[in-house]
mmCIF file with all atom_site columns, C-alpha atoms in Angstrom:
data_model
loop_
_atom_site.group_PDB
_atom_site.id
_atom_site.type_symbol
_atom_site.label_atom_id
_atom_site.label_alt_id
_atom_site.label_comp_id
_atom_site.label_asym_id
_atom_site.label_entity_id
_atom_site.label_seq_id
_atom_site.pdbx_PDB_ins_code
_atom_site.Cartn_x
_atom_site.Cartn_y
_atom_site.Cartn_z
_atom_site.occupancy
_atom_site.B_iso_or_equiv
_atom_site.pdbx_formal_charge
_atom_site.auth_seq_id
_atom_site.auth_comp_id
_atom_site.auth_asym_id
_atom_site.auth_atom_id
_atom_site.pdbx_PDB_model_num
ATOM 1   C CA . LEU N 1 1   ? 50.207 50.037 -41.825 1.00 54.00 ? 1   LEU N CA 1
ATOM 2   C CA . GLY N 1 2   ? 48.661 48.811 -38.570 1.00 66.00 ? 2   GLY N CA 1
ATOM 3   C CA . LEU N 1 3   ? 47.264 51.722 -36.567 1.00 66.00 ? 3   LEU N CA 1
ATOM 4   C CA . ALA N 1 4   ? 48.273 54.147 -39.322 1.00 68.00 ? 4   ALA N CA 1
ATOM 5   C CA . ALA N 1 5   ? 45.922 52.461 -41.797 1.00 73.00 ? 5   ALA N CA 1
ATOM 6   C CA . PRO N 1 6   ? 43.060 54.731 -42.897 1.00 74.00 ? 6   PRO N CA 1
ATOM 7   C CA . ARG N 1 7   ? 40.422 52.306 -41.551 1.00 80.00 ? 7   ARG N CA 1
ATOM 8   C CA . GLN N 1 8   ? 41.804 52.639 -38.008 1.00 79.00 ? 8   GLN N CA 1
ATOM 9   C CA . GLY N 1 9   ? 40.288 56.064 -37.380 1.00 82.00 ? 9   GLY N CA 1
ATOM 10  C CA . ALA N 1 10  ? 37.984 54.833 -34.615 1.00 83.00 ? 10  ALA N CA 1
ATOM 11  C CA . VAL N 1 11  ? 40.844 53.071 -32.837 1.00 81.00 ? 11  VAL N CA 1
ATOM 12  C CA . LEU N 1 12  ? 43.043 56.172 -33.043 1.00 80.00 ? 12  LEU N CA 1
ATOM 13  C CA . ARG N 1 13  ? 40.191 58.304 -31.717 1.00 81.00 ? 13  ARG N CA 1
ATOM 14  C CA . THR N 1 14  ? 39.937 55.958 -28.714 1.00 81.00 ? 14  THR N CA 1
ATOM 15  C CA . LEU N 1 15  ? 43.706 55.965 -28.150 1.00 79.00 ? 15  LEU N CA 1
ATOM 16  C CA . MET N 1 16  ? 44.040 59.744 -28.555 1.00 81.00 ? 16  MET N CA 1
ATOM 17  C CA . PRO N 1 17  ? 40.814 61.264 -27.230 1.00 84.00 ? 17  PRO N CA 1
ATOM 18  C CA . ASP N 1 18  ? 42.506 64.650 -26.697 1.00 87.00 ? 18  ASP N CA 1
ATOM 19  C CA . VAL N 1 19  ? 43.481 64.959 -30.381 1.00 88.00 ? 19  VAL N CA 1
ATOM 20  C CA . ALA N 1 20  ? 40.392 66.240 -32.172 1.00 90.00 ? 20  ALA N CA 1
ATOM 21  C CA . ASP N 1 21  ? 41.683 66.263 -35.763 1.00 92.00 ? 21  ASP N CA 1
ATOM 22  C CA . ALA N 1 22  ? 41.686 62.864 -37.520 1.00 88.00 ? 22  ALA N CA 1
ATOM 23  C CA . ALA N 1 23  ? 44.518 63.955 -39.833 1.00 89.00 ? 23  ALA N CA 1
ATOM 24  C CA . VAL N 1 24  ? 46.697 64.863 -36.844 1.00 89.00 ? 24  VAL N CA 1
ATOM 25  C CA . ARG N 1 25  ? 45.956 61.496 -35.197 1.00 85.00 ? 25  ARG N CA 1
ATOM 26  C CA . ARG N 1 26  ? 46.972 59.698 -38.405 1.00 83.00 ? 26  ARG N CA 1
ATOM 27  C CA . ARG N 1 27  ? 50.193 61.769 -38.663 1.00 85.00 ? 27  ARG N CA 1
ATOM 28  C CA . ILE N 1 28  ? 51.012 60.789 -35.075 1.00 84.00 ? 28  ILE N CA 1
ATOM 29  C CA . ALA N 1 29  ? 50.345 57.128 -35.902 1.00 81.00 ? 29  ALA N CA 1
ATOM 30  C CA . LEU N 1 30  ? 52.525 57.333 -39.039 1.00 83.00 ? 30  LEU N CA 1
ATOM 31  C CA . ASP N 1 31  ? 55.302 58.976 -37.047 1.00 82.00 ? 31  ASP N CA 1
ATOM 32  C CA . GLN N 1 32  ? 55.100 56.197 -34.459 1.00 78.00 ? 32  GLN N CA 1
ATOM 33  C CA . LEU N 1 33  ? 55.162 53.598 -37.237 1.00 76.00 ? 33  LEU N CA 1
ATOM 34  C CA . ARG N 1 34  ? 58.330 55.166 -38.693 1.00 77.00 ? 34  ARG N CA 1
ATOM 35  C CA . LYS N 1 35  ? 59.971 55.081 -35.247 1.00 75.00 ? 35  LYS N CA 1
ATOM 36  C CA . CYS N 1 36  ? 59.001 51.449 -34.732 1.00 70.00 ? 36  CYS N CA 1
ATOM 37  C CA . LEU N 1 37  ? 60.283 50.425 -38.147 1.00 69.00 ? 37  LEU N CA 1
ATOM 38  C CA . ARG N 1 38  ? 63.569 52.288 -37.616 1.00 72.00 ? 38  ARG N CA 1
ATOM 39  C CA . ARG N 1 39  ? 64.029 50.586 -34.246 1.00 67.00 ? 39  ARG N CA 1
ATOM 40  C CA . ALA N 1 40  ? 63.111 47.207 -35.762 1.00 63.00 ? 40  ALA N CA 1
ATOM 41  C CA . ARG N 1 41  ? 65.794 47.686 -38.423 1.00 66.00 ? 41  ARG N CA 1
ATOM 42  C CA . GLN N 1 42  ? 68.318 48.574 -35.697 1.00 64.00 ? 42  GLN N CA 1
ATOM 43  C CA . LEU N 1 43  ? 67.339 45.521 -33.669 1.00 56.00 ? 43  LEU N CA 1
ATOM 44  C CA . ALA N 1 44  ? 67.617 43.253 -36.725 1.00 58.00 ? 44  ALA N CA 1
ATOM 45  C CA . ALA N 1 45  ? 71.013 44.706 -37.637 1.00 60.00 ? 45  ALA N CA 1
ATOM 46  C CA . ALA N 1 46  ? 72.261 44.248 -34.073 1.00 54.00 ? 46  ALA N CA 1
ATOM 47  C CA . LEU N 1 47  ? 70.953 40.687 -34.023 1.00 51.00 ? 47  LEU N CA 1
ATOM 48  C CA . ASP N 1 48  ? 72.818 39.950 -37.244 1.00 53.00 ? 48  ASP N CA 1
ATOM 49  C CA . ARG N 1 49  ? 76.050 41.564 -35.986 1.00 52.00 ? 49  ARG N CA 1
ATOM 50  C CA . GLY N 1 50  ? 75.977 40.050 -32.520 1.00 50.00 ? 50  GLY N CA 1
ATOM 51  C CA . PHE N 1 51  ? 76.638 41.892 -29.302 1.00 46.00 ? 51  PHE N CA 1
ATOM 52  C CA . HIS N 1 52  ? 80.412 41.880 -29.672 1.00 46.00 ? 52  HIS N CA 1
ATOM 53  C CA . GLU N 1 53  ? 80.069 44.287 -32.593 1.00 49.00 ? 53  GLU N CA 1
ATOM 54  C CA . VAL N 1 54  ? 77.462 46.651 -31.142 1.00 49.00 ? 54  VAL N CA 1
ATOM 55  C CA . SER N 1 55  ? 78.734 49.847 -29.551 1.00 49.00 ? 55  SER N CA 1
ATOM 56  C CA . ARG N 1 56  ? 78.298 50.169 -25.772 1.00 49.00 ? 56  ARG N CA 1
ATOM 57  C CA . GLY N 1 57  ? 75.669 52.912 -26.076 1.00 50.00 ? 57  GLY N CA 1
ATOM 58  C CA . ASP N 1 58  ? 73.662 50.917 -28.609 1.00 57.00 ? 58  ASP N CA 1
ATOM 59  C CA . TYR N 1 59  ? 73.924 47.782 -26.465 1.00 56.00 ? 59  TYR N CA 1
ATOM 60  C CA . VAL N 1 60  ? 72.672 49.482 -23.326 1.00 60.00 ? 60  VAL N CA 1
ATOM 61  C CA . ALA N 1 61  ? 69.840 51.188 -25.222 1.00 65.00 ? 61  ALA N CA 1
ATOM 62  C CA . LEU N 1 62  ? 68.812 47.958 -26.980 1.00 64.00 ? 62  LEU N CA 1
ATOM 63  C CA . ARG N 1 63  ? 68.869 45.907 -23.785 1.00 66.00 ? 63  ARG N CA 1
ATOM 64  C CA . THR N 1 64  ? 66.936 48.559 -21.862 1.00 71.00 ? 64  THR N CA 1
ATOM 65  C CA . GLU N 1 65  ? 64.336 48.934 -24.613 1.00 70.00 ? 65  GLU N CA 1
ATOM 66  C CA . CYS N 1 66  ? 63.926 45.175 -24.925 1.00 73.00 ? 66  CYS N CA 1
ATOM 67  C CA . GLU N 1 67  ? 63.450 44.746 -21.162 1.00 75.00 ? 67  GLU N CA 1
ATOM 68  C CA . GLU N 1 68  ? 61.036 47.690 -20.913 1.00 74.00 ? 68  GLU N CA 1
ATOM 69  C CA . GLY N 1 69  ? 59.073 46.600 -23.971 1.00 73.00 ? 69  GLY N CA 1
ATOM 70  C CA . LEU N 1 70  ? 58.689 43.029 -22.755 1.00 77.00 ? 70  LEU N CA 1
ATOM 71  C CA . ASP N 1 71  ? 57.687 44.218 -19.291 1.00 76.00 ? 71  ASP N CA 1
ATOM 72  C CA . LEU N 1 72  ? 55.078 46.554 -20.779 1.00 74.00 ? 72  LEU N CA 1
ATOM 73  C CA . PHE N 1 73  ? 53.769 43.770 -23.016 1.00 76.00 ? 73  PHE N CA 1
ATOM 74  C CA . GLU N 1 74  ? 53.396 41.396 -20.051 1.00 79.00 ? 74  GLU N CA 1
ATOM 75  C CA . ARG N 1 75  ? 51.415 43.999 -18.089 1.00 79.00 ? 75  ARG N CA 1
ATOM 76  C CA . LEU N 1 76  ? 48.822 44.411 -20.861 1.00 78.00 ? 76  LEU N CA 1
ATOM 77  C CA . PRO N 1 77  ? 45.434 42.735 -20.480 1.00 81.00 ? 77  PRO N CA 1
ATOM 78  C CA . GLN N 1 78  ? 45.314 39.258 -22.049 1.00 87.00 ? 78  GLN N CA 1
ATOM 79  C CA . ALA N 1 79  ? 43.038 40.389 -24.895 1.00 85.00 ? 79  ALA N CA 1
ATOM 80  C CA . GLU N 1 80  ? 45.450 43.182 -25.848 1.00 81.00 ? 80  GLU N CA 1
ATOM 81  C CA . ARG N 1 81  ? 48.428 40.782 -25.781 1.00 81.00 ? 81  ARG N CA 1
ATOM 82  C CA . GLU N 1 82  ? 46.557 38.424 -28.100 1.00 85.00 ? 82  GLU N CA 1
ATOM 83  C CA . ARG N 1 83  ? 45.702 41.290 -30.456 1.00 82.00 ? 83  ARG N CA 1
ATOM 84  C CA . LEU N 1 84  ? 49.375 42.293 -30.616 1.00 79.00 ? 84  LEU N CA 1
ATOM 85  C CA . ARG N 1 85  ? 50.459 38.695 -31.205 1.00 81.00 ? 85  ARG N CA 1
ATOM 86  C CA . ALA N 1 86  ? 48.082 38.637 -34.171 1.00 83.00 ? 86  ALA N CA 1
ATOM 87  C CA . ASP N 1 87  ? 49.689 41.766 -35.666 1.00 81.00 ? 87  ASP N CA 1
ATOM 88  C CA . PRO N 1 88  ? 52.686 40.624 -37.789 1.00 80.00 ? 88  PRO N CA 1
ATOM 89  C CA . CYS N 1 89  ? 54.709 43.792 -37.164 1.00 76.00 ? 89  CYS N CA 1
ATOM 90  C CA . ALA N 1 90  ? 54.156 43.766 -33.406 1.00 78.00 ? 90  ALA N CA 1
ATOM 91  C CA . ARG N 1 91  ? 54.855 40.032 -33.231 1.00 80.00 ? 91  ARG N CA 1
ATOM 92  C CA . TRP N 1 92  ? 58.103 40.511 -35.194 1.00 81.00 ? 92  TRP N CA 1
ATOM 93  C CA . LEU N 1 93  ? 59.230 43.270 -32.822 1.00 77.00 ? 93  LEU N CA 1
ATOM 94  C CA . LEU N 1 94  ? 58.386 41.184 -29.755 1.00 80.00 ? 94  LEU N CA 1
ATOM 95  C CA . MET N 1 95  ? 60.072 38.113 -31.198 1.00 83.00 ? 95  MET N CA 1
ATOM 96  C CA . HIS N 1 96  ? 63.287 39.940 -32.071 1.00 79.00 ? 96  HIS N CA 1
ATOM 97  C CA . GLY N 1 97  ? 63.274 41.826 -28.786 1.00 79.00 ? 97  GLY N CA 1
ATOM 98  C CA . THR N 1 98  ? 63.129 38.574 -26.821 1.00 84.00 ? 98  THR N CA 1
ATOM 99  C CA . LEU N 1 99  ? 65.919 37.048 -28.900 1.00 85.00 ? 99  LEU N CA 1
ATOM 100 C CA . GLN N 1 100 ? 68.059 40.164 -28.631 1.00 80.00 ? 100 GLN N CA 1
ATOM 101 C CA . LEU N 1 101 ? 67.766 40.174 -24.866 1.00 83.00 ? 101 LEU N CA 1
ATOM 102 C CA . ALA N 1 102 ? 68.429 36.412 -24.715 1.00 88.00 ? 102 ALA N CA 1
ATOM 103 C CA . CYS N 1 103 ? 71.719 36.998 -26.563 1.00 84.00 ? 103 CYS N CA 1
ATOM 104 C CA . ALA N 1 104 ? 72.764 39.690 -24.097 1.00 80.00 ? 104 ALA N CA 1
ATOM 105 C CA . LEU N 1 105 ? 71.949 37.529 -21.082 1.00 82.00 ? 105 LEU N CA 1
ATOM 106 C CA . SER N 1 106 ? 73.652 34.511 -22.624 1.00 85.00 ? 106 SER N CA 1
ATOM 107 C CA . LEU N 1 107 ? 76.889 36.458 -22.979 1.00 80.00 ? 107 LEU N CA 1
ATOM 108 C CA . ALA N 1 108 ? 76.585 37.865 -19.483 1.00 77.00 ? 108 ALA N CA 1
ATOM 109 C CA . SER N 1 109 ? 75.969 34.372 -18.028 1.00 81.00 ? 109 SER N CA 1
ATOM 110 C CA . ALA N 1 110 ? 79.393 33.298 -19.278 1.00 80.00 ? 110 ALA N CA 1
ATOM 111 C CA . GLY N 1 111 ? 81.123 36.459 -18.079 1.00 74.00 ? 111 GLY N CA 1
ATOM 112 C CA . GLN N 1 112 ? 82.181 37.062 -21.661 1.00 67.00 ? 112 GLN N CA 1
ATOM 113 C CA . SER N 1 113 ? 83.282 40.483 -22.714 1.00 49.00 ? 113 SER N CA 1
ATOM 114 C CA . GLY N 1 114 ? 80.777 42.349 -24.775 1.00 52.00 ? 114 GLY N CA 1
ATOM 115 C CA . PRO N 1 115 ? 79.569 45.929 -24.688 1.00 48.00 ? 115 PRO N CA 1
ATOM 116 C CA . GLY N 1 116 ? 77.987 46.404 -21.311 1.00 48.00 ? 116 GLY N CA 1
ATOM 117 C CA . ALA N 1 117 ? 78.320 42.731 -20.368 1.00 45.00 ? 117 ALA N CA 1
ATOM 118 C CA . PRO N 1 118 ? 80.420 41.765 -17.358 1.00 46.00 ? 118 PRO N CA 1
ATOM 119 C CA . VAL N 1 119 ? 83.963 40.600 -17.981 1.00 49.00 ? 119 VAL N CA 1
ATOM 120 C CA . GLY N 1 120 ? 85.592 37.768 -16.097 1.00 58.00 ? 120 GLY N CA 1
ATOM 121 C CA . GLN N 1 121 ? 84.213 35.768 -13.201 1.00 64.00 ? 121 GLN N CA 1
ATOM 122 C CA . ILE N 1 122 ? 80.634 36.081 -12.033 1.00 70.00 ? 122 ILE N CA 1
ATOM 123 C CA . ALA N 1 123 ? 79.017 34.169 -9.197  1.00 77.00 ? 123 ALA N CA 1
ATOM 124 C CA . PRO N 1 124 ? 77.702 30.755 -10.290 1.00 81.00 ? 124 PRO N CA 1
ATOM 125 C CA . GLU N 1 125 ? 74.254 31.604 -8.888  1.00 84.00 ? 125 GLU N CA 1
ATOM 126 C CA . GLU N 1 126 ? 74.121 34.791 -10.970 1.00 81.00 ? 126 GLU N CA 1
ATOM 127 C CA . ALA N 1 127 ? 75.292 32.942 -14.073 1.00 83.00 ? 127 ALA N CA 1
ATOM 128 C CA . ALA N 1 128 ? 72.551 30.345 -13.559 1.00 88.00 ? 128 ALA N CA 1
ATOM 129 C CA . LEU N 1 129 ? 69.879 33.043 -13.198 1.00 87.00 ? 129 LEU N CA 1
ATOM 130 C CA . LEU N 1 130 ? 71.073 34.798 -16.365 1.00 85.00 ? 130 LEU N CA 1
ATOM 131 C CA . ARG N 1 131 ? 71.144 31.498 -18.272 1.00 90.00 ? 131 ARG N CA 1
ATOM 132 C CA . ASP N 1 132 ? 67.625 30.620 -17.028 1.00 93.00 ? 132 ASP N CA 1
ATOM 133 C CA . ARG N 1 133 ? 66.293 33.999 -18.165 1.00 90.00 ? 133 ARG N CA 1
ATOM 134 C CA . ALA N 1 134 ? 68.052 33.738 -21.548 1.00 91.00 ? 134 ALA N CA 1
ATOM 135 C CA . LEU N 1 135 ? 66.538 30.293 -22.175 1.00 94.00 ? 135 LEU N CA 1
ATOM 136 C CA . GLU N 1 136 ? 63.127 31.523 -21.044 1.00 92.00 ? 136 GLU N CA 1
ATOM 137 C CA . LEU N 1 137 ? 63.346 34.400 -23.516 1.00 90.00 ? 137 LEU N CA 1
ATOM 138 C CA . LEU N 1 138 ? 64.409 32.096 -26.342 1.00 91.00 ? 138 LEU N CA 1
ATOM 139 C CA . GLY N 1 139 ? 61.356 29.970 -25.612 1.00 91.00 ? 139 GLY N CA 1
ATOM 140 C CA . ARG N 1 140 ? 59.146 33.045 -25.740 1.00 88.00 ? 140 ARG N CA 1
ATOM 141 C CA . GLY N 1 141 ? 60.713 34.043 -29.060 1.00 88.00 ? 141 GLY N CA 1
ATOM 142 C CA . ILE N 1 142 ? 59.892 30.604 -30.442 1.00 88.00 ? 142 ILE N CA 1
ATOM 143 C CA . ASP N 1 143 ? 56.349 30.850 -29.068 1.00 85.00 ? 143 ASP N CA 1
ATOM 144 C CA . LEU N 1 144 ? 55.997 34.183 -30.875 1.00 84.00 ? 144 LEU N CA 1
ATOM 145 C CA . GLY N 1 145 ? 56.929 32.563 -34.182 1.00 84.00 ? 145 GLY N CA 1
ATOM 146 C CA . TRP N 1 146 ? 60.729 32.352 -34.514 1.00 86.00 ? 146 TRP N CA 1
ATOM 147 C CA . THR N 1 147 ? 61.424 29.535 -37.001 1.00 86.00 ? 147 THR N CA 1
ATOM 148 C CA . ASP N 1 148 ? 65.114 29.875 -37.899 1.00 87.00 ? 148 ASP N CA 1
ATOM 149 C CA . ALA N 1 149 ? 66.830 27.096 -35.932 1.00 89.00 ? 149 ALA N CA 1
ATOM 150 C CA . ALA N 1 150 ? 69.976 27.456 -38.051 1.00 88.00 ? 150 ALA N CA 1
ATOM 151 C CA . HIS N 1 151 ? 70.348 31.073 -36.924 1.00 88.00 ? 151 HIS N CA 1
ATOM 152 C CA . LEU N 1 152 ? 70.174 30.048 -33.272 1.00 90.00 ? 152 LEU N CA 1
ATOM 153 C CA . GLU N 1 153 ? 72.713 27.285 -33.857 1.00 90.00 ? 153 GLU N CA 1
ATOM 154 C CA . ARG N 1 154 ? 75.257 29.578 -35.503 1.00 90.00 ? 154 ARG N CA 1
ATOM 155 C CA . ASP N 1 155 ? 74.775 32.708 -33.362 1.00 89.00 ? 155 ASP N CA 1
ATOM 156 C CA . SER N 1 156 ? 77.971 32.947 -31.291 1.00 86.00 ? 156 SER N CA 1
ATOM 157 C CA . ASP N 1 157 ? 76.196 35.067 -28.660 1.00 86.00 ? 157 ASP N CA 1
ATOM 158 C CA . LEU N 1 158 ? 74.148 31.996 -27.723 1.00 91.00 ? 158 LEU N CA 1
ATOM 159 C CA . ALA N 1 159 ? 77.154 29.642 -27.400 1.00 91.00 ? 159 ALA N CA 1
ATOM 160 C CA . PRO N 1 160 ? 77.102 29.778 -23.569 1.00 91.00 ? 160 PRO N CA 1
ATOM 161 C CA . LEU N 1 161 ? 73.630 28.188 -23.595 1.00 94.00 ? 161 LEU N CA 1
ATOM 162 C CA . ARG N 1 162 ? 74.411 25.222 -25.837 1.00 94.00 ? 162 ARG N CA 1
ATOM 163 C CA . SER N 1 163 ? 75.672 22.919 -23.058 1.00 93.00 ? 163 SER N CA 1
ATOM 164 C CA . ASP N 1 164 ? 72.368 23.249 -21.184 1.00 94.00 ? 164 ASP N CA 1
ATOM 165 C CA . PRO N 1 165 ? 69.969 20.314 -21.815 1.00 94.00 ? 165 PRO N CA 1
ATOM 166 C CA . ARG N 1 166 ? 67.129 22.813 -22.222 1.00 95.00 ? 166 ARG N CA 1
ATOM 167 C CA . TRP N 1 167 ? 68.908 24.162 -25.323 1.00 95.00 ? 167 TRP N CA 1
ATOM 168 C CA . THR N 1 168 ? 68.632 20.807 -27.090 1.00 93.00 ? 168 THR N CA 1
ATOM 169 C CA . ALA N 1 169 ? 64.987 20.427 -26.093 1.00 92.00 ? 169 ALA N CA 1
ATOM 170 C CA . MET N 1 170 ? 64.241 23.935 -27.345 1.00 91.00 ? 170 MET N CA 1
ATOM 171 C CA . LEU N 1 171 ? 65.882 23.295 -30.715 1.00 90.00 ? 171 LEU N CA 1
ATOM 172 C CA . GLN N 1 172 ? 64.002 20.015 -31.078 1.00 90.00 ? 172 GLN N CA 1
ATOM 173 C CA . ARG N 1 173 ? 60.739 21.821 -30.335 1.00 87.00 ? 173 ARG N CA 1
ATOM 174 C CA . LEU N 1 174 ? 61.587 24.494 -32.902 1.00 87.00 ? 174 LEU N CA 1
ATOM 175 C CA . GLN N 1 175 ? 62.593 21.959 -35.557 1.00 84.00 ? 175 GLN N CA 1
ATOM 176 C CA . SER N 1 176 ? 59.453 19.864 -35.013 1.00 84.00 ? 176 SER N CA 1
ATOM 177 C CA . ARG N 1 177 ? 57.336 23.003 -35.332 1.00 78.00 ? 177 ARG N CA 1
ATOM 178 C CA . SER N 1 178 ? 59.062 23.926 -38.619 1.00 67.00 ? 178 SER N CA 1
ATOM 179 C CA . LYS N 1 179 ? 58.228 20.579 -40.266 1.00 65.00 ? 179 LYS N CA 1
#
């Protein structure tokens, strides 16, 4: 249950000093947990469907949330980032968020049509920047614990990255880690 676990009372008191009642703090934590789990299910479903099948509103919301969440995570103090990496639920959300965003940027780098992604020609410099960011995010997802190389190999949203030599190196790193 993470922060909603009964033994986390002291942590919740620190996080919510203005909420005097322990039961109210726990209800808030449980509500936040439900929201996180619902969003995680939506992210996982979108990852499984691929961006071509996600509605435009969902795509924009998912991409925005992924970017904001990763930015917030990076601004945390090192000790807090390590604590979150140690939490399986938080690590799963971070891992899937990075992979979700990598898929979106991969599609955009190729100018492929997808909800919210540009269609047609994009400047080569912009495509290169999007591809660099997508590969960076895939690497972060692997660092966070992604182990399913087969999923990356069959995900059509990542096809634009497969001709890049860094793709092969990343898959080799992932496969060697899985052994």
